Short mmCIF file of C-alpha atoms in Angstrom, two decimals:
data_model
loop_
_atom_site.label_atom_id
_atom_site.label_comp_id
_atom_site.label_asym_id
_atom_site.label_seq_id
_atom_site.Cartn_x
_atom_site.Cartn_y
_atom_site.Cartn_z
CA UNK A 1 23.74 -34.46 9.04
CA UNK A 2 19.86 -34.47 8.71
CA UNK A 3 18.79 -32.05 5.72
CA UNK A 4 15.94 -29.71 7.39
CA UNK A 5 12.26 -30.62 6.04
CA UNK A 6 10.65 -28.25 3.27
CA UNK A 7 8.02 -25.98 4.29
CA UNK A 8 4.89 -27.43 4.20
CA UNK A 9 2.94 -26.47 0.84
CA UNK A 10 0.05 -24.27 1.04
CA UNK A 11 -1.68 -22.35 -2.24
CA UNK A 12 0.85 -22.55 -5.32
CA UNK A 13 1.25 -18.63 -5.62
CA UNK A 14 1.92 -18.12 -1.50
CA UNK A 15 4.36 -20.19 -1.87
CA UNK A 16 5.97 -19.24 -4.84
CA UNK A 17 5.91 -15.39 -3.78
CA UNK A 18 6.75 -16.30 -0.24
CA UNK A 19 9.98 -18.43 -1.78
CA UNK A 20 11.86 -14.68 -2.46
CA UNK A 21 11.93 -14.29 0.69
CA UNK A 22 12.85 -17.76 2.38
CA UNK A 23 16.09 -17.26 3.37
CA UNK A 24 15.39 -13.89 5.72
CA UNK A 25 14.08 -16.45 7.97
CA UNK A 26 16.41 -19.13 10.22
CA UNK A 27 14.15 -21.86 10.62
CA UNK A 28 11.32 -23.86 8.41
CA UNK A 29 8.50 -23.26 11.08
CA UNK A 30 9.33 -19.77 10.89
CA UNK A 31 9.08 -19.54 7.39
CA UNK A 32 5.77 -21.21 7.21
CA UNK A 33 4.08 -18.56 9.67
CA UNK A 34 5.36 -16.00 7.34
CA UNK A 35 3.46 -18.21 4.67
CA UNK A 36 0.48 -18.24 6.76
CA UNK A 37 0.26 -14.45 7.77
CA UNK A 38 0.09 -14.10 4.10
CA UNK A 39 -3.03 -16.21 3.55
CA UNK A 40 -4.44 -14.36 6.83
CA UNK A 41 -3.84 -10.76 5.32
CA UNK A 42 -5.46 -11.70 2.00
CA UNK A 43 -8.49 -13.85 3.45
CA UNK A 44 -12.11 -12.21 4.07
CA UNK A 45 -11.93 -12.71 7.43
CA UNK A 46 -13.22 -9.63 9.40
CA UNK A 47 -10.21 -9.00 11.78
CA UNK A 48 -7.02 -10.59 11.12
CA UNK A 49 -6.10 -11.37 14.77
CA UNK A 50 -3.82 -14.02 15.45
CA UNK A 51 -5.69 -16.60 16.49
CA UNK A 52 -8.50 -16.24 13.82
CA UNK A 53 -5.55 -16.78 11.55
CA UNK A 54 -3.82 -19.74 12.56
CA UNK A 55 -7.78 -21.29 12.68
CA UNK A 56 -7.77 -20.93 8.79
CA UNK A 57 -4.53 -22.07 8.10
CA UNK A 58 -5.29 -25.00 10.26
CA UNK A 59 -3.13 -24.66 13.31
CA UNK A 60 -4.34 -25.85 16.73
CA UNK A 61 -3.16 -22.24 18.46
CA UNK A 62 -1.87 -19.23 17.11
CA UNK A 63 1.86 -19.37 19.50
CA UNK A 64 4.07 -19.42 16.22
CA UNK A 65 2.39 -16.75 14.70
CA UNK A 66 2.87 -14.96 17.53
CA UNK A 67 6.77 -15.84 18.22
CA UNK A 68 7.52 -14.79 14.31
CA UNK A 69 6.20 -11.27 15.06
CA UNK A 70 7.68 -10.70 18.74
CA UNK A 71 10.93 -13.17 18.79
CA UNK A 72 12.21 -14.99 15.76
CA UNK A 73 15.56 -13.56 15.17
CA UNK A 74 15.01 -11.89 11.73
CA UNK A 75 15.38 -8.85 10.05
CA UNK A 76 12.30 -6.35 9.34
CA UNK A 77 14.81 -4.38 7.04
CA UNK A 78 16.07 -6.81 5.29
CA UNK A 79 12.65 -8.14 4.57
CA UNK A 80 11.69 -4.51 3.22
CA UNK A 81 14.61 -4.01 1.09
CA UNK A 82 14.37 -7.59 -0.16
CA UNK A 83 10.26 -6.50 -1.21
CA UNK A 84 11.57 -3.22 -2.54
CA UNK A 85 14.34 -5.08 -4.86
CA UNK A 86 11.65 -7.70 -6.00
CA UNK A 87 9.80 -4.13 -7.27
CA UNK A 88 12.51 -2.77 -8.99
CA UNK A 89 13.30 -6.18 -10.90
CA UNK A 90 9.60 -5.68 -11.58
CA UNK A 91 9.56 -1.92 -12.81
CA UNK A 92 12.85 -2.52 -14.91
CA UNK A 93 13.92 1.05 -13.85
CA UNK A 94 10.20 2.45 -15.52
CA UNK A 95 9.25 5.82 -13.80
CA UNK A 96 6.10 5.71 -11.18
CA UNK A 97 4.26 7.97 -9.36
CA UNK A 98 5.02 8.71 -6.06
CA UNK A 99 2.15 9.57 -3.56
CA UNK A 100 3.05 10.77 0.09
CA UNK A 101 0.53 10.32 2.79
CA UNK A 102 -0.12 9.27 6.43
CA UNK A 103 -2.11 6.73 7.92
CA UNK A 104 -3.86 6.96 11.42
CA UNK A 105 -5.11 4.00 13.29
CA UNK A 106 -7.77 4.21 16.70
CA UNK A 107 -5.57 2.93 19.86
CA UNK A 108 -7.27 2.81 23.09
CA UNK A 109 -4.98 3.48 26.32
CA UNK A 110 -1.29 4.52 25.92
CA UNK A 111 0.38 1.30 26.59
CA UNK A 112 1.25 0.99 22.81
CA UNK A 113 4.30 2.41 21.72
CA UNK A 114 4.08 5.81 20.00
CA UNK A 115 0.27 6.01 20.27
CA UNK A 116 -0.87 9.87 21.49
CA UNK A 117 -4.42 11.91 21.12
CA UNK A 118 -3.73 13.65 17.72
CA UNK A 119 -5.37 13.78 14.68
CA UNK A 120 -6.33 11.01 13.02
CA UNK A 121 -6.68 11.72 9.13
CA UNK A 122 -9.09 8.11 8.47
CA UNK A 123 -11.61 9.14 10.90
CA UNK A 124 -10.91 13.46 10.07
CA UNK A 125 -11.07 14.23 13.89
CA UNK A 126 -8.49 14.22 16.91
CA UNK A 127 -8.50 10.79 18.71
CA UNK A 128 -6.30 8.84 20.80
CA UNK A 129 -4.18 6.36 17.88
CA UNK A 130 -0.57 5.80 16.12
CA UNK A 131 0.24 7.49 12.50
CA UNK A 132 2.76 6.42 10.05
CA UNK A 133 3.75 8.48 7.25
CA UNK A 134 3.63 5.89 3.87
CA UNK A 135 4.97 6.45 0.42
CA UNK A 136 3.32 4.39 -2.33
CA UNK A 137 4.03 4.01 -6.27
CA UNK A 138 1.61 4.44 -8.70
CA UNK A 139 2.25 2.35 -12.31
CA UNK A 140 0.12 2.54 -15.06
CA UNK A 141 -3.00 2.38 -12.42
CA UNK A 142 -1.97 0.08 -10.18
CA UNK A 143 -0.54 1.08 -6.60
CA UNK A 144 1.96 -1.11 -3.97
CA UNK A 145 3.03 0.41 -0.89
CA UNK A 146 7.11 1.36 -0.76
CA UNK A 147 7.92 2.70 3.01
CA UNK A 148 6.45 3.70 5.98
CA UNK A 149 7.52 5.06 8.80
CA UNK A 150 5.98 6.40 12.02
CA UNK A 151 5.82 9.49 13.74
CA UNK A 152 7.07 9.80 16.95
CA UNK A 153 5.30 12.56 18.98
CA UNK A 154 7.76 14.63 21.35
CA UNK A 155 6.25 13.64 24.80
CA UNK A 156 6.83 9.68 22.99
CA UNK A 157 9.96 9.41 22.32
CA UNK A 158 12.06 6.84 23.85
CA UNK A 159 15.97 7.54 25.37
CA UNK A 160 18.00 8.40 22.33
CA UNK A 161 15.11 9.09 19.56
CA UNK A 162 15.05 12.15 17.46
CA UNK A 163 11.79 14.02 16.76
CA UNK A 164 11.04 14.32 13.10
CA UNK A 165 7.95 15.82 11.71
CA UNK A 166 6.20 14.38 9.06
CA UNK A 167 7.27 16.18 6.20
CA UNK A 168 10.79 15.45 7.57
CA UNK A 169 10.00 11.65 7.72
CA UNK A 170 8.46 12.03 4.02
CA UNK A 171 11.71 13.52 2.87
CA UNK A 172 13.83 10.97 4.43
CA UNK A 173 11.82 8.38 2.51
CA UNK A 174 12.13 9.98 -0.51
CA UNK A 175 15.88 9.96 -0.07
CA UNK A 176 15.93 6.03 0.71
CA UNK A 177 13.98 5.35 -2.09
CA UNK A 178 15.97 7.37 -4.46
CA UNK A 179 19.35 5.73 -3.11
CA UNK A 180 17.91 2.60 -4.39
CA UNK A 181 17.12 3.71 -7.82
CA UNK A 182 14.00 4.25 -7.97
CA UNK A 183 12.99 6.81 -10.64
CA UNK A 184 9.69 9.27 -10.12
CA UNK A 185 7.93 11.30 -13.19
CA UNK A 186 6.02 12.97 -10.43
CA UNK A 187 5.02 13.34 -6.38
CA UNK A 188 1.84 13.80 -4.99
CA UNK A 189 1.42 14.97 -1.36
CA UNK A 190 -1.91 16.76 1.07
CA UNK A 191 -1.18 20.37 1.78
CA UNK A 192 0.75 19.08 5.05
CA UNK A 193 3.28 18.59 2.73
CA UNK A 194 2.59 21.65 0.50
CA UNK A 195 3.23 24.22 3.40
CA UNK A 196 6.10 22.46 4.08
CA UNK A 197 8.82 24.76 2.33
CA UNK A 198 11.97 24.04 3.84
CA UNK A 199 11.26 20.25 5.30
CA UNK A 200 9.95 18.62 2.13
CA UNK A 201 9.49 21.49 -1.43
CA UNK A 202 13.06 21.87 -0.65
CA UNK A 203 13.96 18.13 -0.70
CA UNK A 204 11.80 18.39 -3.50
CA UNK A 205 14.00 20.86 -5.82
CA UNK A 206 17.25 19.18 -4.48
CA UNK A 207 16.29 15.25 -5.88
CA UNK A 208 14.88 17.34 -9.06
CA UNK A 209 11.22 15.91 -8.95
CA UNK A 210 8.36 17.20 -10.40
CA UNK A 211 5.41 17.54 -8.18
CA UNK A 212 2.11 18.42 -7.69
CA UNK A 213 1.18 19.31 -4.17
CA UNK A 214 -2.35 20.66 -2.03
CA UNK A 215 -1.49 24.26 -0.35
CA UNK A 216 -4.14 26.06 1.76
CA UNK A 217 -6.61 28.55 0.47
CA UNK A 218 -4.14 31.16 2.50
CA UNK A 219 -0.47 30.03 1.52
CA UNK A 220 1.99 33.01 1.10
CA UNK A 221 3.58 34.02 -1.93
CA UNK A 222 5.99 36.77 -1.83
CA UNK A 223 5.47 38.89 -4.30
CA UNK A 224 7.19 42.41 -6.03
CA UNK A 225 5.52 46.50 -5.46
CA UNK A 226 3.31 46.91 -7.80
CA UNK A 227 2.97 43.10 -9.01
CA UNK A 228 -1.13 41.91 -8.54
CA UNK A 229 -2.33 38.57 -8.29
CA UNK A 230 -4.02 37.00 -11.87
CA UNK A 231 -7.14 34.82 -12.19
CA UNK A 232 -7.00 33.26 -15.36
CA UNK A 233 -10.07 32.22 -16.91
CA UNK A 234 -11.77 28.88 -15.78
CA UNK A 235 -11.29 25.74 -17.91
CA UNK A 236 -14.01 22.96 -18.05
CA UNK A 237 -12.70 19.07 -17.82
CA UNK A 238 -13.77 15.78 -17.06
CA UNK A 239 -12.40 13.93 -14.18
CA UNK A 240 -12.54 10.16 -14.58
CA UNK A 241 -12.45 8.11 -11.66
CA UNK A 242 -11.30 4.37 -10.54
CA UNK A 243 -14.85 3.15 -11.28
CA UNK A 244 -15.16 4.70 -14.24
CA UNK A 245 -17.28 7.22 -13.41
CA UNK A 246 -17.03 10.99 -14.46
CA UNK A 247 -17.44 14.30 -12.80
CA UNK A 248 -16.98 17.43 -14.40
CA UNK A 249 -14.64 19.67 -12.95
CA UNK A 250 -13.23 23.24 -13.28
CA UNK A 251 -9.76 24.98 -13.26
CA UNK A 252 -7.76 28.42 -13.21
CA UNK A 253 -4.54 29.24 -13.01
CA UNK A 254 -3.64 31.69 -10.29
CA UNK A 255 -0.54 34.16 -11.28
CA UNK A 256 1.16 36.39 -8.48
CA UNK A 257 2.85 38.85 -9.90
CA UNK A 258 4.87 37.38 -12.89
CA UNK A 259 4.64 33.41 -13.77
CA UNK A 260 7.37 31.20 -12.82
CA UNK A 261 8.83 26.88 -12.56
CA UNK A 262 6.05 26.97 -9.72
CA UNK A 263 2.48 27.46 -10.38
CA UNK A 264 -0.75 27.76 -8.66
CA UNK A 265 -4.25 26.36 -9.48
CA UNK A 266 -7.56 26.70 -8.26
CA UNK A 267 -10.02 23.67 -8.73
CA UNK A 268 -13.32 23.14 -7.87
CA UNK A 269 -17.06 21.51 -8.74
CA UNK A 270 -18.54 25.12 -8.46
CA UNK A 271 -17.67 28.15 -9.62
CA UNK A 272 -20.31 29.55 -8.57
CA UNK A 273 -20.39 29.33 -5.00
CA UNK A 274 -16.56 27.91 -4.67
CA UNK A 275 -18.26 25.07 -1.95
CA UNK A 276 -15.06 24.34 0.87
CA UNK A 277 -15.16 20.77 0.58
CA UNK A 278 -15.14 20.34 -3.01
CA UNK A 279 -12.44 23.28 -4.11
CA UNK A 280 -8.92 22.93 -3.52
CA UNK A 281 -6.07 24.92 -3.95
CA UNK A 282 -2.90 22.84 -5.97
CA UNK A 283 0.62 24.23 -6.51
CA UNK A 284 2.52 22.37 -9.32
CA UNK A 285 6.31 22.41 -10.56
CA UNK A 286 5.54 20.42 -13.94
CA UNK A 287 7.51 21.98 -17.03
CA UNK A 288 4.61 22.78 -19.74
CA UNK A 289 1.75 20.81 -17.52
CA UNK A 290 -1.75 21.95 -18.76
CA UNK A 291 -4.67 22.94 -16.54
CA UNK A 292 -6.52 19.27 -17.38
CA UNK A 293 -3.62 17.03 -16.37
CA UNK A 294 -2.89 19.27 -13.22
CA UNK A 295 -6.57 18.60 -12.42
CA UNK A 296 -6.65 14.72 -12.99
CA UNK A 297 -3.14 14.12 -11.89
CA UNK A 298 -4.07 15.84 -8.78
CA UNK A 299 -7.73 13.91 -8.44
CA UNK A 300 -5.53 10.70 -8.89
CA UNK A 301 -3.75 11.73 -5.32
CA UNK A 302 -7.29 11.69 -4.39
CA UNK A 303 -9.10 8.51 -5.31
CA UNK A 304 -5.30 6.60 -4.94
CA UNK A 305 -5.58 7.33 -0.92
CA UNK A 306 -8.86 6.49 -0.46
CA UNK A 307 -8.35 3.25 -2.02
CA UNK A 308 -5.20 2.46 -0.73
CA UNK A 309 -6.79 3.04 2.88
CA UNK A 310 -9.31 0.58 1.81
CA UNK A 311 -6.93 -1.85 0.51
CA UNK A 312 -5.10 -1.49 3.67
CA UNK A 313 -8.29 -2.47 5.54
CA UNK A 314 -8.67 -5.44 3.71
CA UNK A 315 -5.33 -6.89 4.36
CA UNK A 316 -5.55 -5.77 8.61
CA UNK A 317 -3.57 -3.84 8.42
CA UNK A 318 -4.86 -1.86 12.10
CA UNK A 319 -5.93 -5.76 12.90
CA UNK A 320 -2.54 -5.58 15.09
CA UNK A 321 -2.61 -6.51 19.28
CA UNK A 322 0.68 -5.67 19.99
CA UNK A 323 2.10 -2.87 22.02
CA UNK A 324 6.21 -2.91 20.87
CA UNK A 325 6.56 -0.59 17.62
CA UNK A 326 9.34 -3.32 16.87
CA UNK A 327 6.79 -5.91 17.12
CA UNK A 328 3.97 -4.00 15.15
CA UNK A 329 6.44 -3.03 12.65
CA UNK A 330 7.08 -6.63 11.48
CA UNK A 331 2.89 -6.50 11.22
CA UNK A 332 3.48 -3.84 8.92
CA UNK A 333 6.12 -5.00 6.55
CA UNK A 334 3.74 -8.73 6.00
CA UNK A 335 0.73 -6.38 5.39
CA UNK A 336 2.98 -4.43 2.53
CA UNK A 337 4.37 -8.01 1.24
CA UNK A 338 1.03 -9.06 1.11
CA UNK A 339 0.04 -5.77 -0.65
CA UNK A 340 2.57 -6.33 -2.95
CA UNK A 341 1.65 -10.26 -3.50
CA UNK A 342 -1.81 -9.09 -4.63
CA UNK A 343 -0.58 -5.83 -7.07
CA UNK A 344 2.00 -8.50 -8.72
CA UNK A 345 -0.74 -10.49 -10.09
CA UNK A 346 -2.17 -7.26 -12.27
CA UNK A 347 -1.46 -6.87 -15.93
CA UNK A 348 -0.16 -3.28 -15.40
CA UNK A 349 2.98 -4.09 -13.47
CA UNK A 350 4.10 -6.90 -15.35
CA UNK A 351 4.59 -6.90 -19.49
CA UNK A 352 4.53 -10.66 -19.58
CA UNK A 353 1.48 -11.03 -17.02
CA UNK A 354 0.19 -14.52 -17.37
CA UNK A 355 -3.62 -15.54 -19.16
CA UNK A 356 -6.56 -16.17 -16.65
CA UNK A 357 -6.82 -19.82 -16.84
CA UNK A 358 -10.61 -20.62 -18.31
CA UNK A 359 -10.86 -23.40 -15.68
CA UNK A 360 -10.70 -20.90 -13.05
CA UNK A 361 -12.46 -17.69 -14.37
CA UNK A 362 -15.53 -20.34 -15.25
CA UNK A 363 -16.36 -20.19 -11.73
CA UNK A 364 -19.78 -17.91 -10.66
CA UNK A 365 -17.69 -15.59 -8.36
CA UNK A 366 -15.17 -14.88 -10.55
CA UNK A 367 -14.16 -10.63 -10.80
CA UNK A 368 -12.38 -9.84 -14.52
CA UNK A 369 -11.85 -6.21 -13.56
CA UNK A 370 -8.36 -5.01 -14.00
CA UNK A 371 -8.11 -3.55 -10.16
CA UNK A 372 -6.22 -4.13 -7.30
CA UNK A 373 -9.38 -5.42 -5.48
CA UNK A 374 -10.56 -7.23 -8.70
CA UNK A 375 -7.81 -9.11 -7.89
CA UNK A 376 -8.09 -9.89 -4.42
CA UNK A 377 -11.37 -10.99 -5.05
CA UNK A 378 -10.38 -13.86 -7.44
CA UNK A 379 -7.16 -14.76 -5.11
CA UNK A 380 -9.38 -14.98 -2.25
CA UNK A 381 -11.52 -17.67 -4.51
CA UNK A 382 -7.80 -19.32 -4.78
CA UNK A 383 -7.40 -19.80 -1.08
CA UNK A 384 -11.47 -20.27 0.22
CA UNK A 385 -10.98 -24.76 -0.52
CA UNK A 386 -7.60 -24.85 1.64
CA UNK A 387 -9.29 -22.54 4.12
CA UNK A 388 -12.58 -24.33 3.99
CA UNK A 389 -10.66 -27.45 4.71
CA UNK A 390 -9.24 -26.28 7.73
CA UNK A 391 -12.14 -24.67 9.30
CA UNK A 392 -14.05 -28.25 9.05
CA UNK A 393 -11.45 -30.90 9.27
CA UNK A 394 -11.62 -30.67 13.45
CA UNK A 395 -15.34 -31.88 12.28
CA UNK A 396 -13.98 -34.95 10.50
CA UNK A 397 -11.94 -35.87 13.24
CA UNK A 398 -15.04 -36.58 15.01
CA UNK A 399 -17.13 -37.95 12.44
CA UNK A 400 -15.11 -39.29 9.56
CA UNK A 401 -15.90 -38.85 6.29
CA UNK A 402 -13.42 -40.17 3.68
CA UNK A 403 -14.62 -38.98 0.44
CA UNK A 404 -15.00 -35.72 1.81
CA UNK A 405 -11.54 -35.58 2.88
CA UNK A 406 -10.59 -36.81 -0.15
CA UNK A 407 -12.91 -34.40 -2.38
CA UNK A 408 -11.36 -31.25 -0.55
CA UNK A 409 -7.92 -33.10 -1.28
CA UNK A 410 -8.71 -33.60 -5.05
CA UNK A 411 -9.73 -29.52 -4.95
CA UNK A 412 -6.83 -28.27 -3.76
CA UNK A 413 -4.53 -30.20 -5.52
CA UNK A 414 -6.06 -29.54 -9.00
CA UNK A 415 -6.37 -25.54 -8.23
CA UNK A 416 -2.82 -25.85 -6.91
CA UNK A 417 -1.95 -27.68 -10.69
CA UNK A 418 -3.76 -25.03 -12.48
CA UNK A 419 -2.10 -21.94 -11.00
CA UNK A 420 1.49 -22.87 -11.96
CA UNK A 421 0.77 -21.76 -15.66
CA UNK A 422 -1.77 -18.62 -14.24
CA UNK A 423 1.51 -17.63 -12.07
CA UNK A 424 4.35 -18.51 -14.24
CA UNK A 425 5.88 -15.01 -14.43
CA UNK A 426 7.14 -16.05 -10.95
CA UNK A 427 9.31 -18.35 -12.48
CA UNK A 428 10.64 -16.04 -15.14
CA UNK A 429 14.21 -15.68 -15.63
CA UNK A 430 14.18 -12.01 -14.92
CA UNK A 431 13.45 -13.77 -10.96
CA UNK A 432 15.44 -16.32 -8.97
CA UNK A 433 13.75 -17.92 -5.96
CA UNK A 434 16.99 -19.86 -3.90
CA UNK A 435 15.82 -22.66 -2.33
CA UNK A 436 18.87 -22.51 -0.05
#
């Protein structure tokens, strides 16, 4: 019997993080898309459509892209839980953050499954569009997407479905997540969330997390005869952002009646004048959490959604032109692997993270910030001579030119050389990649 060809080799740490996943898929040509969505997601291209994809990986048309995402027989769940074991090996069950948050993506028409005039928290308006309700962990700085899910508006739902509303979706995520050992120090969630008493703070208390949540300037708080509400004294402190960059910042403590597990915070940029879009109301259940960390843990919720919206951007994730949720959930789970390719190469999440090779950090372009985009940035440096190749070898088919086929040949193979020690943790023991 003929032993089936190996995937065709592409940059050293695509394939290498692609190899966990290998045997989800049932054929090598299969397989290889899945390698090559990966080098889509993570290039600079402005829209990761299908067929601008399969021009930089060097395909003549974009069909097996296409088939992996609409009709190759494998298994968007066990793809997921296979990314969410690779981040437990990772974490070495080590705490994390967990932020809840939704996601809303711009859909003309209503031929797309699930999509529905509603609001739209990226563009802060009510537009026609899909929204998925995402959980994401937070270690030591650096973020990775965990689930998603998406919300299925009443007049949507297909034969059989179940309406769920977010917070319910957010609590069934939590749930999941838990069953597979994952361990929290503390949840963030938007005041969605934070009104939510008996759909998501209840979920909350049951799984025993602390949290940190937005309420609304008006939430109710039951309170005894002759109890009155407290406004403790306002305490200066610096928030430090992503960039670096400060802001200072104050906060009070808010006390009806008689103080309690729960609390209730008031922070703001003027105490003055209390400005709406710069003071927000927090509610915490933190045992002996002081004002300053309530105020930077909840400023981390913050700055973490913004960027992971922009991170999500980057990688195409809304780049999608499909109309099957089944079909646009496969999108989905590649944009999170890919998500996850790029956070795996940061110090943070792994103790044993390997030294930037000087070779490659020599070059003008090179980013030695610690970030998630940091390192995009220098893996997109990784990929631009196999790409480059591509994009100009229909060129040499007309008008030969052996040394330069040859000098884009020599490139590749010596950046390919160089990453196996800049990548090694891949082949750590704590890993096994089958090559079955």
């Amino acid at each position: 019997m003929k032993e089936p060809r190996s995937a065709t080799p592409t940059i050293k740490f695509i394939d290498e993080y692609c190899q966990w996943y290998k045997n989800l898929f049932p054929d090598v040509r299969t397989f290889e898309a899945f390698k090559y969505l990966h080098i889509g997601c993570i290039s600079d291209i402005k829209r990761k459509t299908l067929p601008a994809i399969a021009k930089i990986v060097g395909l003549d048309n974009h069909q097996g892209l296409h088939h992996l995402l609409t009709s190759s027989p494998w298994s968007v769940e066990k793809l997921r839980i296979k990314r969410l074991e690779l981040i437990l090996q990772v974490l070495k069950r080590r705490p994390i953050i967990l932020i809840i948050d939704e996601t809303g993506d711009k859909k003309k028409g209503t031929s797309t499954d699930y999509v529905k005039r509603q609001y739209i928290g990226n563009l802060g308006k009510t537009e026609n569009g899909i929204v998925v309700v995402t959980a994401y962990g937070v270690f030591c700085g650096m973020t990775f997407p965990l689930l998603f899910e998406v919300y299925k508006p009443r007049e949507r739902l297909k034969p059989g479905e179940k309406y769920r509303t977010k917070p319910e979706i957010a609590a069934m995520l939590m749930k999941k997540l838990e069953s597979m050992g994952f361990k929290f120090n503390l949840l963030l969630a938007d005041s969605l969330y934070g009104e939510s008493g008996n759909n998501f703070i209840s979920v909350l208390d049951e799984l025993s997390l602390n949290y940190i949540v937005a309420i609304r300037s008006n939430h109710y708080v039951e309170i005894l005869p002759r109890q009155h509400i407290q406004y403790l004294k306002w305490h200066k402190f610096k928030r430090v952002f992503s960039d670096m960059s400060s802001e200072h910042r104050f906060i009070r403590e808010i006390i009806p009646g008689k103080r309690g597990e729960v609390r209730y915070w008031q922070i703001t940029t003027d105490i003055e004048n209390l400005p709406e879009n710069s003071t927000w109301y927090v509610m915490s259940k933190y045992p002996d959490i002081t004002p300053r960390e309530v105020g930077n843990f909840y400023g981390l919720r913050t700055w973490v959604e913004y960027g992971l919206k922009q991170s999500k951007n980057e990688l195409g994730w809304a780049d999608f032109r499909l109309t099957h949720y089944p079909d646009i959930e496969r999108w989905w789970e590649i944009v999170c692997s890919t998500y996850l390719m790029v956070s795996l190469h940061s110090e943070q999440m792994l103790t044993s993270s390997p030294k930037r090779e000087s070779k490659f950090t020599s070059h003008p372009w090179w980013d030695n910030g610690n970030g998630w985009k940091n390192i995009l940035n220098n893996l997109r440096l990784l990929i631009q001579p196999f790409i480059f190749f591509n994009l100009i070898y229909p060129w040499l088919t007309v008008f030969p030119i052996p040394q330069l086929y040859s000098g884009f040949s020599k490139l590749q193979s010596i950046i390919y050389s160089l990453t196996s020690s800049l990548f090694n943790y891949l082949n750590n023991t704590d890993f096994y990649f089958s090559s079955a």
